[in-house]
GROMACS .gro file of C-alpha atoms in nm:
model
  287
    1UNK     CA    1  -0.365   4.901  -6.635
    2UNK     CA    2  -0.169   4.693  -6.884
    3UNK     CA    3  -0.381   4.475  -7.117
    4UNK     CA    4  -0.206   4.154  -7.012
    5UNK     CA    5  -0.291   4.220  -6.648
    6UNK     CA    6  -0.656   4.271  -6.738
    7UNK     CA    7  -0.653   3.944  -6.928
    8UNK     CA    8  -0.509   3.756  -6.631
    9UNK     CA    9  -0.771   3.874  -6.383
   10UNK     CA   10  -1.051   3.637  -6.493
   11UNK     CA   11  -0.798   3.353  -6.500
   12UNK     CA   12  -0.697   3.433  -6.143
   13UNK     CA   13  -1.060   3.419  -6.033
   14UNK     CA   14  -1.103   3.079  -6.197
   15UNK     CA   15  -0.785   2.946  -6.034
   16UNK     CA   16  -0.913   3.055  -5.694
   17UNK     CA   17  -1.237   2.869  -5.763
   18UNK     CA   18  -1.046   2.557  -5.859
   19UNK     CA   19  -0.842   2.580  -5.539
   20UNK     CA   20  -1.159   2.611  -5.335
   21UNK     CA   21  -1.319   2.296  -5.470
   22UNK     CA   22  -1.005   2.079  -5.464
   23UNK     CA   23  -0.843   2.179  -5.132
   24UNK     CA   24  -0.786   1.866  -4.917
   25UNK     CA   25  -1.011   1.797  -4.622
   26UNK     CA   26  -0.709   1.752  -4.395
   27UNK     CA   27  -0.642   2.126  -4.405
   28UNK     CA   28  -0.729   2.317  -4.088
   29UNK     CA   29  -1.096   2.399  -4.052
   30UNK     CA   30  -1.264   2.732  -4.122
   31UNK     CA   31  -1.185   3.048  -3.938
   32UNK     CA   32  -1.515   3.087  -3.749
   33UNK     CA   33  -1.327   3.075  -3.420
   34UNK     CA   34  -1.028   3.280  -3.533
   35UNK     CA   35  -0.935   3.607  -3.362
   36UNK     CA   36  -1.116   3.904  -3.508
   37UNK     CA   37  -0.925   4.204  -3.372
   38UNK     CA   38  -1.203   4.333  -3.151
   39UNK     CA   39  -1.513   4.272  -3.357
   40UNK     CA   40  -1.770   3.993  -3.297
   41UNK     CA   41  -1.784   4.114  -2.937
   42UNK     CA   42  -2.128   4.007  -2.819
   43UNK     CA   43  -2.099   4.226  -2.510
   44UNK     CA   44  -2.083   4.537  -2.732
   45UNK     CA   45  -2.380   4.769  -2.683
   46UNK     CA   46  -2.458   5.020  -2.960
   47UNK     CA   47  -2.420   5.385  -2.863
   48UNK     CA   48  -2.664   5.668  -2.911
   49UNK     CA   49  -2.439   5.794  -3.192
   50UNK     CA   50  -2.432   5.456  -3.369
   51UNK     CA   51  -2.745   5.277  -3.245
   52UNK     CA   52  -2.737   4.987  -3.493
   53UNK     CA   53  -2.484   4.703  -3.501
   54UNK     CA   54  -2.311   4.649  -3.834
   55UNK     CA   55  -2.312   4.301  -3.986
   56UNK     CA   56  -2.036   4.234  -4.240
   57UNK     CA   57  -2.107   3.973  -4.507
   58UNK     CA   58  -1.802   3.834  -4.689
   59UNK     CA   59  -1.784   3.754  -5.058
   60UNK     CA   60  -1.747   3.432  -5.256
   61UNK     CA   61  -1.432   3.246  -5.147
   62UNK     CA   62  -1.405   3.477  -4.845
   63UNK     CA   63  -1.460   3.423  -4.475
   64UNK     CA   64  -1.564   3.615  -4.166
   65UNK     CA   65  -1.210   3.724  -4.076
   66UNK     CA   66  -0.992   3.761  -4.384
   67UNK     CA   67  -1.246   3.965  -4.582
   68UNK     CA   68  -1.271   4.223  -4.305
   69UNK     CA   69  -0.919   4.279  -4.174
   70UNK     CA   70  -0.938   4.632  -4.313
   71UNK     CA   71  -1.300   4.745  -4.279
   72UNK     CA   72  -1.393   4.588  -3.945
   73UNK     CA   73  -1.124   4.772  -3.742
   74UNK     CA   74  -1.199   5.088  -3.944
   75UNK     CA   75  -1.561   5.080  -3.825
   76UNK     CA   76  -1.480   4.953  -3.477
   77UNK     CA   77  -1.250   5.246  -3.401
   78UNK     CA   78  -1.529   5.480  -3.512
   79UNK     CA   79  -1.757   5.347  -3.241
   80UNK     CA   80  -1.962   5.079  -3.417
   81UNK     CA   81  -2.049   4.737  -3.282
   82UNK     CA   82  -1.925   4.516  -3.565
   83UNK     CA   83  -2.005   4.153  -3.638
   84UNK     CA   84  -1.922   3.914  -3.920
   85UNK     CA   85  -2.038   3.565  -4.011
   86UNK     CA   86  -1.926   3.268  -4.214
   87UNK     CA   87  -2.184   3.138  -4.459
   88UNK     CA   88  -2.215   2.916  -4.764
   89UNK     CA   89  -1.970   2.652  -4.642
   90UNK     CA   90  -1.917   2.339  -4.849
   91UNK     CA   91  -1.824   2.011  -4.680
   92UNK     CA   92  -1.452   1.951  -4.693
   93UNK     CA   93  -1.370   2.305  -4.808
   94UNK     CA   94  -1.209   2.508  -4.528
   95UNK     CA   95  -1.141   2.882  -4.530
   96UNK     CA   96  -1.309   2.948  -4.866
   97UNK     CA   97  -1.678   3.007  -4.798
   98UNK     CA   98  -1.971   3.163  -4.981
   99UNK     CA   99  -1.988   2.869  -5.223
  100UNK     CA  100  -2.319   2.709  -5.119
  101UNK     CA  101  -2.660   2.795  -5.266
  102UNK     CA  102  -2.731   3.163  -5.216
  103UNK     CA  103  -3.085   3.103  -5.090
  104UNK     CA  104  -2.949   2.881  -4.812
  105UNK     CA  105  -2.681   3.138  -4.730
  106UNK     CA  106  -2.952   3.403  -4.692
  107UNK     CA  107  -3.112   3.182  -4.428
  108UNK     CA  108  -2.780   3.167  -4.244
  109UNK     CA  109  -2.765   3.547  -4.253
  110UNK     CA  110  -3.118   3.564  -4.112
  111UNK     CA  111  -3.020   3.350  -3.814
  112UNK     CA  112  -2.702   3.551  -3.758
  113UNK     CA  113  -2.883   3.886  -3.764
  114UNK     CA  114  -3.133   3.754  -3.510
  115UNK     CA  115  -2.844   3.649  -3.287
  116UNK     CA  116  -2.677   3.991  -3.314
  117UNK     CA  117  -3.000   4.179  -3.242
  118UNK     CA  118  -3.073   3.960  -2.940
  119UNK     CA  119  -2.723   4.015  -2.801
  120UNK     CA  120  -2.710   4.391  -2.858
  121UNK     CA  121  -3.072   4.475  -2.782
  122UNK     CA  122  -3.099   4.674  -3.105
  123UNK     CA  123  -3.415   4.673  -3.314
  124UNK     CA  124  -3.238   4.693  -3.650
  125UNK     CA  125  -2.899   4.633  -3.800
  126UNK     CA  126  -2.703   4.777  -4.090
  127UNK     CA  127  -2.553   4.528  -4.334
  128UNK     CA  128  -2.234   4.579  -4.535
  129UNK     CA  129  -2.132   4.315  -4.787
  130UNK     CA  130  -1.859   4.259  -5.043
  131UNK     CA  131  -1.929   4.092  -5.380
  132UNK     CA  132  -2.182   3.811  -5.321
  133UNK     CA  133  -2.209   3.949  -4.968
  134UNK     CA  134  -2.353   4.271  -5.108
  135UNK     CA  135  -2.612   4.087  -5.317
  136UNK     CA  136  -2.716   3.790  -5.100
  137UNK     CA  137  -2.864   4.006  -4.819
  138UNK     CA  138  -3.116   4.138  -5.072
  139UNK     CA  139  -3.271   3.789  -5.076
  140UNK     CA  140  -3.291   3.796  -4.696
  141UNK     CA  141  -3.451   4.141  -4.708
  142UNK     CA  142  -3.696   4.056  -4.985
  143UNK     CA  143  -3.805   3.702  -4.900
  144UNK     CA  144  -3.703   3.614  -4.544
  145UNK     CA  145  -3.836   3.906  -4.340
  146UNK     CA  146  -3.515   4.106  -4.333
  147UNK     CA  147  -3.681   4.433  -4.433
  148UNK     CA  148  -3.805   4.472  -4.076
  149UNK     CA  149  -3.455   4.419  -3.935
  150UNK     CA  150  -3.224   4.596  -4.182
  151UNK     CA  151  -3.204   4.975  -4.190
  152UNK     CA  152  -2.933   5.009  -4.454
  153UNK     CA  153  -2.766   4.770  -4.698
  154UNK     CA  154  -2.428   4.871  -4.837
  155UNK     CA  155  -2.286   4.664  -5.122
  156UNK     CA  156  -1.917   4.689  -5.211
  157UNK     CA  157  -1.876   4.559  -5.568
  158UNK     CA  158  -2.197   4.354  -5.528
  159UNK     CA  159  -2.311   4.095  -5.782
  160UNK     CA  160  -2.663   4.239  -5.790
  161UNK     CA  161  -2.740   4.141  -6.147
  162UNK     CA  162  -2.481   3.868  -6.187
  163UNK     CA  163  -2.157   3.859  -6.376
  164UNK     CA  164  -2.012   3.743  -6.705
  165UNK     CA  165  -1.661   3.725  -6.552
  166UNK     CA  166  -1.538   3.952  -6.828
  167UNK     CA  167  -1.725   3.738  -7.081
  168UNK     CA  168  -1.619   3.397  -6.952
  169UNK     CA  169  -1.972   3.285  -6.866
  170UNK     CA  170  -2.082   3.339  -7.225
  171UNK     CA  171  -1.862   3.041  -7.313
  172UNK     CA  172  -2.044   2.795  -7.086
  173UNK     CA  173  -2.307   2.691  -7.346
  174UNK     CA  174  -2.026   2.581  -7.578
  175UNK     CA  175  -1.897   2.325  -7.326
  176UNK     CA  176  -2.166   2.061  -7.263
  177UNK     CA  177  -2.202   1.984  -6.895
  178UNK     CA  178  -1.990   2.276  -6.777
  179UNK     CA  179  -2.285   2.468  -6.634
  180UNK     CA  180  -2.414   2.157  -6.453
  181UNK     CA  181  -2.068   2.093  -6.309
  182UNK     CA  182  -2.049   2.451  -6.186
  183UNK     CA  183  -2.392   2.429  -6.023
  184UNK     CA  184  -2.311   2.096  -5.857
  185UNK     CA  185  -1.969   2.182  -5.717
  186UNK     CA  186  -2.007   2.554  -5.646
  187UNK     CA  187  -2.377   2.648  -5.642
  188UNK     CA  188  -2.314   3.010  -5.547
  189UNK     CA  189  -2.103   3.065  -5.857
  190UNK     CA  190  -2.382   2.926  -6.075
  191UNK     CA  191  -2.636   3.145  -5.893
  192UNK     CA  192  -2.427   3.453  -5.973
  193UNK     CA  193  -2.399   3.394  -6.347
  194UNK     CA  194  -2.590   3.672  -6.524
  195UNK     CA  195  -2.937   3.548  -6.613
  196UNK     CA  196  -2.945   3.263  -6.360
  197UNK     CA  197  -3.277   3.140  -6.222
  198UNK     CA  198  -3.178   3.269  -5.878
  199UNK     CA  199  -3.105   3.622  -6.000
  200UNK     CA  200  -3.421   3.626  -6.209
  201UNK     CA  201  -3.623   3.550  -5.896
  202UNK     CA  202  -3.431   3.802  -5.688
  203UNK     CA  203  -3.473   4.092  -5.929
  204UNK     CA  204  -3.826   4.026  -6.057
  205UNK     CA  205  -4.061   4.292  -5.927
  206UNK     CA  206  -3.787   4.546  -5.858
  207UNK     CA  207  -3.444   4.567  -5.704
  208UNK     CA  208  -3.542   4.719  -5.371
  209UNK     CA  209  -3.779   4.679  -5.079
  210UNK     CA  210  -3.946   4.979  -4.911
  211UNK     CA  211  -3.797   5.087  -4.581
  212UNK     CA  212  -3.438   4.989  -4.655
  213UNK     CA  213  -3.168   5.234  -4.769
  214UNK     CA  214  -2.939   5.092  -5.037
  215UNK     CA  215  -2.588   5.201  -5.130
  216UNK     CA  216  -2.375   5.044  -5.403
  217UNK     CA  217  -2.002   5.122  -5.417
  218UNK     CA  218  -1.847   5.014  -5.748
  219UNK     CA  219  -1.511   5.044  -5.919
  220UNK     CA  220  -1.473   5.070  -6.294
  221UNK     CA  221  -1.173   4.835  -6.269
  222UNK     CA  222  -1.381   4.543  -6.142
  223UNK     CA  223  -1.281   4.230  -6.331
  224UNK     CA  224  -1.502   3.983  -6.141
  225UNK     CA  225  -1.849   4.138  -6.139
  226UNK     CA  226  -1.875   4.245  -6.500
  227UNK     CA  227  -1.989   4.464  -6.652
  228UNK     CA  228  -1.940   4.682  -6.346
  229UNK     CA  229  -2.258   4.881  -6.412
  230UNK     CA  230  -2.456   4.563  -6.347
  231UNK     CA  231  -2.380   4.618  -5.978
  232UNK     CA  232  -2.606   4.924  -5.966
  233UNK     CA  233  -2.959   4.908  -5.827
  234UNK     CA  234  -3.272   5.088  -5.940
  235UNK     CA  235  -3.547   5.208  -5.712
  236UNK     CA  236  -3.621   5.446  -5.426
  237UNK     CA  237  -3.369   5.503  -5.147
  238UNK     CA  238  -3.080   5.392  -5.370
  239UNK     CA  239  -2.743   5.561  -5.401
  240UNK     CA  240  -2.508   5.422  -5.665
  241UNK     CA  241  -2.146   5.536  -5.624
  242UNK     CA  242  -1.854   5.494  -5.862
  243UNK     CA  243  -1.527   5.524  -5.668
  244UNK     CA  244  -1.349   5.695  -5.956
  245UNK     CA  245  -1.605   5.977  -5.942
  246UNK     CA  246  -1.485   6.042  -5.587
  247UNK     CA  247  -1.114   5.976  -5.643
  248UNK     CA  248  -1.008   5.951  -6.008
  249UNK     CA  249  -0.673   5.791  -5.921
  250UNK     CA  250  -0.830   5.506  -5.721
  251UNK     CA  251  -0.724   5.193  -5.916
  252UNK     CA  252  -0.878   4.932  -5.686
  253UNK     CA  253  -1.022   4.626  -5.856
  254UNK     CA  254  -1.276   4.378  -5.720
  255UNK     CA  255  -1.074   4.229  -5.434
  256UNK     CA  256  -0.886   4.539  -5.323
  257UNK     CA  257  -1.197   4.754  -5.301
  258UNK     CA  258  -1.336   4.532  -5.026
  259UNK     CA  259  -1.013   4.448  -4.846
  260UNK     CA  260  -0.793   4.757  -4.856
  261UNK     CA  261  -0.956   5.065  -5.005
  262UNK     CA  262  -0.999   5.332  -4.739
  263UNK     CA  263  -1.166   5.562  -4.990
  264UNK     CA  264  -1.437   5.297  -5.021
  265UNK     CA  265  -1.437   5.253  -4.642
  266UNK     CA  266  -1.500   5.625  -4.599
  267UNK     CA  267  -1.799   5.599  -4.829
  268UNK     CA  268  -1.926   5.299  -4.630
  269UNK     CA  269  -1.912   5.511  -4.314
  270UNK     CA  270  -2.105   5.785  -4.492
  271UNK     CA  271  -2.372   5.535  -4.594
  272UNK     CA  272  -2.403   5.406  -4.238
  273UNK     CA  273  -2.436   5.755  -4.090
  274UNK     CA  274  -2.562   5.990  -4.363
  275UNK     CA  275  -2.646   6.259  -4.109
  276UNK     CA  276  -2.274   6.297  -4.033
  277UNK     CA  277  -2.143   6.225  -4.381
  278UNK     CA  278  -1.839   6.413  -4.507
  279UNK     CA  279  -1.730   6.437  -4.871
  280UNK     CA  280  -1.525   6.141  -4.987
  281UNK     CA  281  -1.212   6.235  -5.179
  282UNK     CA  282  -0.869   6.087  -5.245
  283UNK     CA  283  -0.761   6.238  -4.913
  284UNK     CA  284  -1.008   6.005  -4.738
  285UNK     CA  285  -0.749   5.730  -4.782
  286UNK     CA  286  -0.546   5.894  -4.505
  287UNK     CA  287  -0.825   5.950  -4.254
   0.00000   0.00000   0.00000
């Protein structure tokens, strides 16, 4: 990757954030009722082969549809009951979600999982999340009773230990009031800064909770959750995966790995059904 492209990636993330907090309220409202290409079907009953519904949790600035236009159909065609939610909405900000306080978002996930389990009759669910959506469910599992309702948690480029945005967050102390402005306007971004009070609470006492299987799928080209190794978890029942160990020519960065990368999708399927897992290689992109 050319150096100038790497330099532009943090800037692009910041521009997206600015767009999210300044978009006019007259814009059409969020996509909670938008078509979802066959998922969010509450009449779906899990099969004996795939007995747990899969809940997809979008990332910061994502939503329940756009974040999953690749992975949701991929799982649906493989026989899973697939559901996705919108969370972390800010008043007057359509489409771009996952910006509210992460603790509050975890409560929204709790309610959504309960709804999915009631509709499907399943005892547990599997959760797959991208970026914040791979980290936030850990709060639900650890503090809100989710350990009894989540069998597996798969994080795609998750912000498990926060991010420096390629070093950008280290500049915040040099701009008086910048951190307060960030916390006021986009609490989830402040919560995901490496070393935040939220992340300190989340990770104190260990990264994992007994009874839940954890998988982290990371890319070395991640320019949003940095350094990328901070995505990894420590503890029992953890599998940390670097995509480039599976397919050296996979160049996906933070956004692409959750939206488009079928090599990553193949590894998600393996994590959901380890008993039927098949080796993930570059050829998995064509399966």
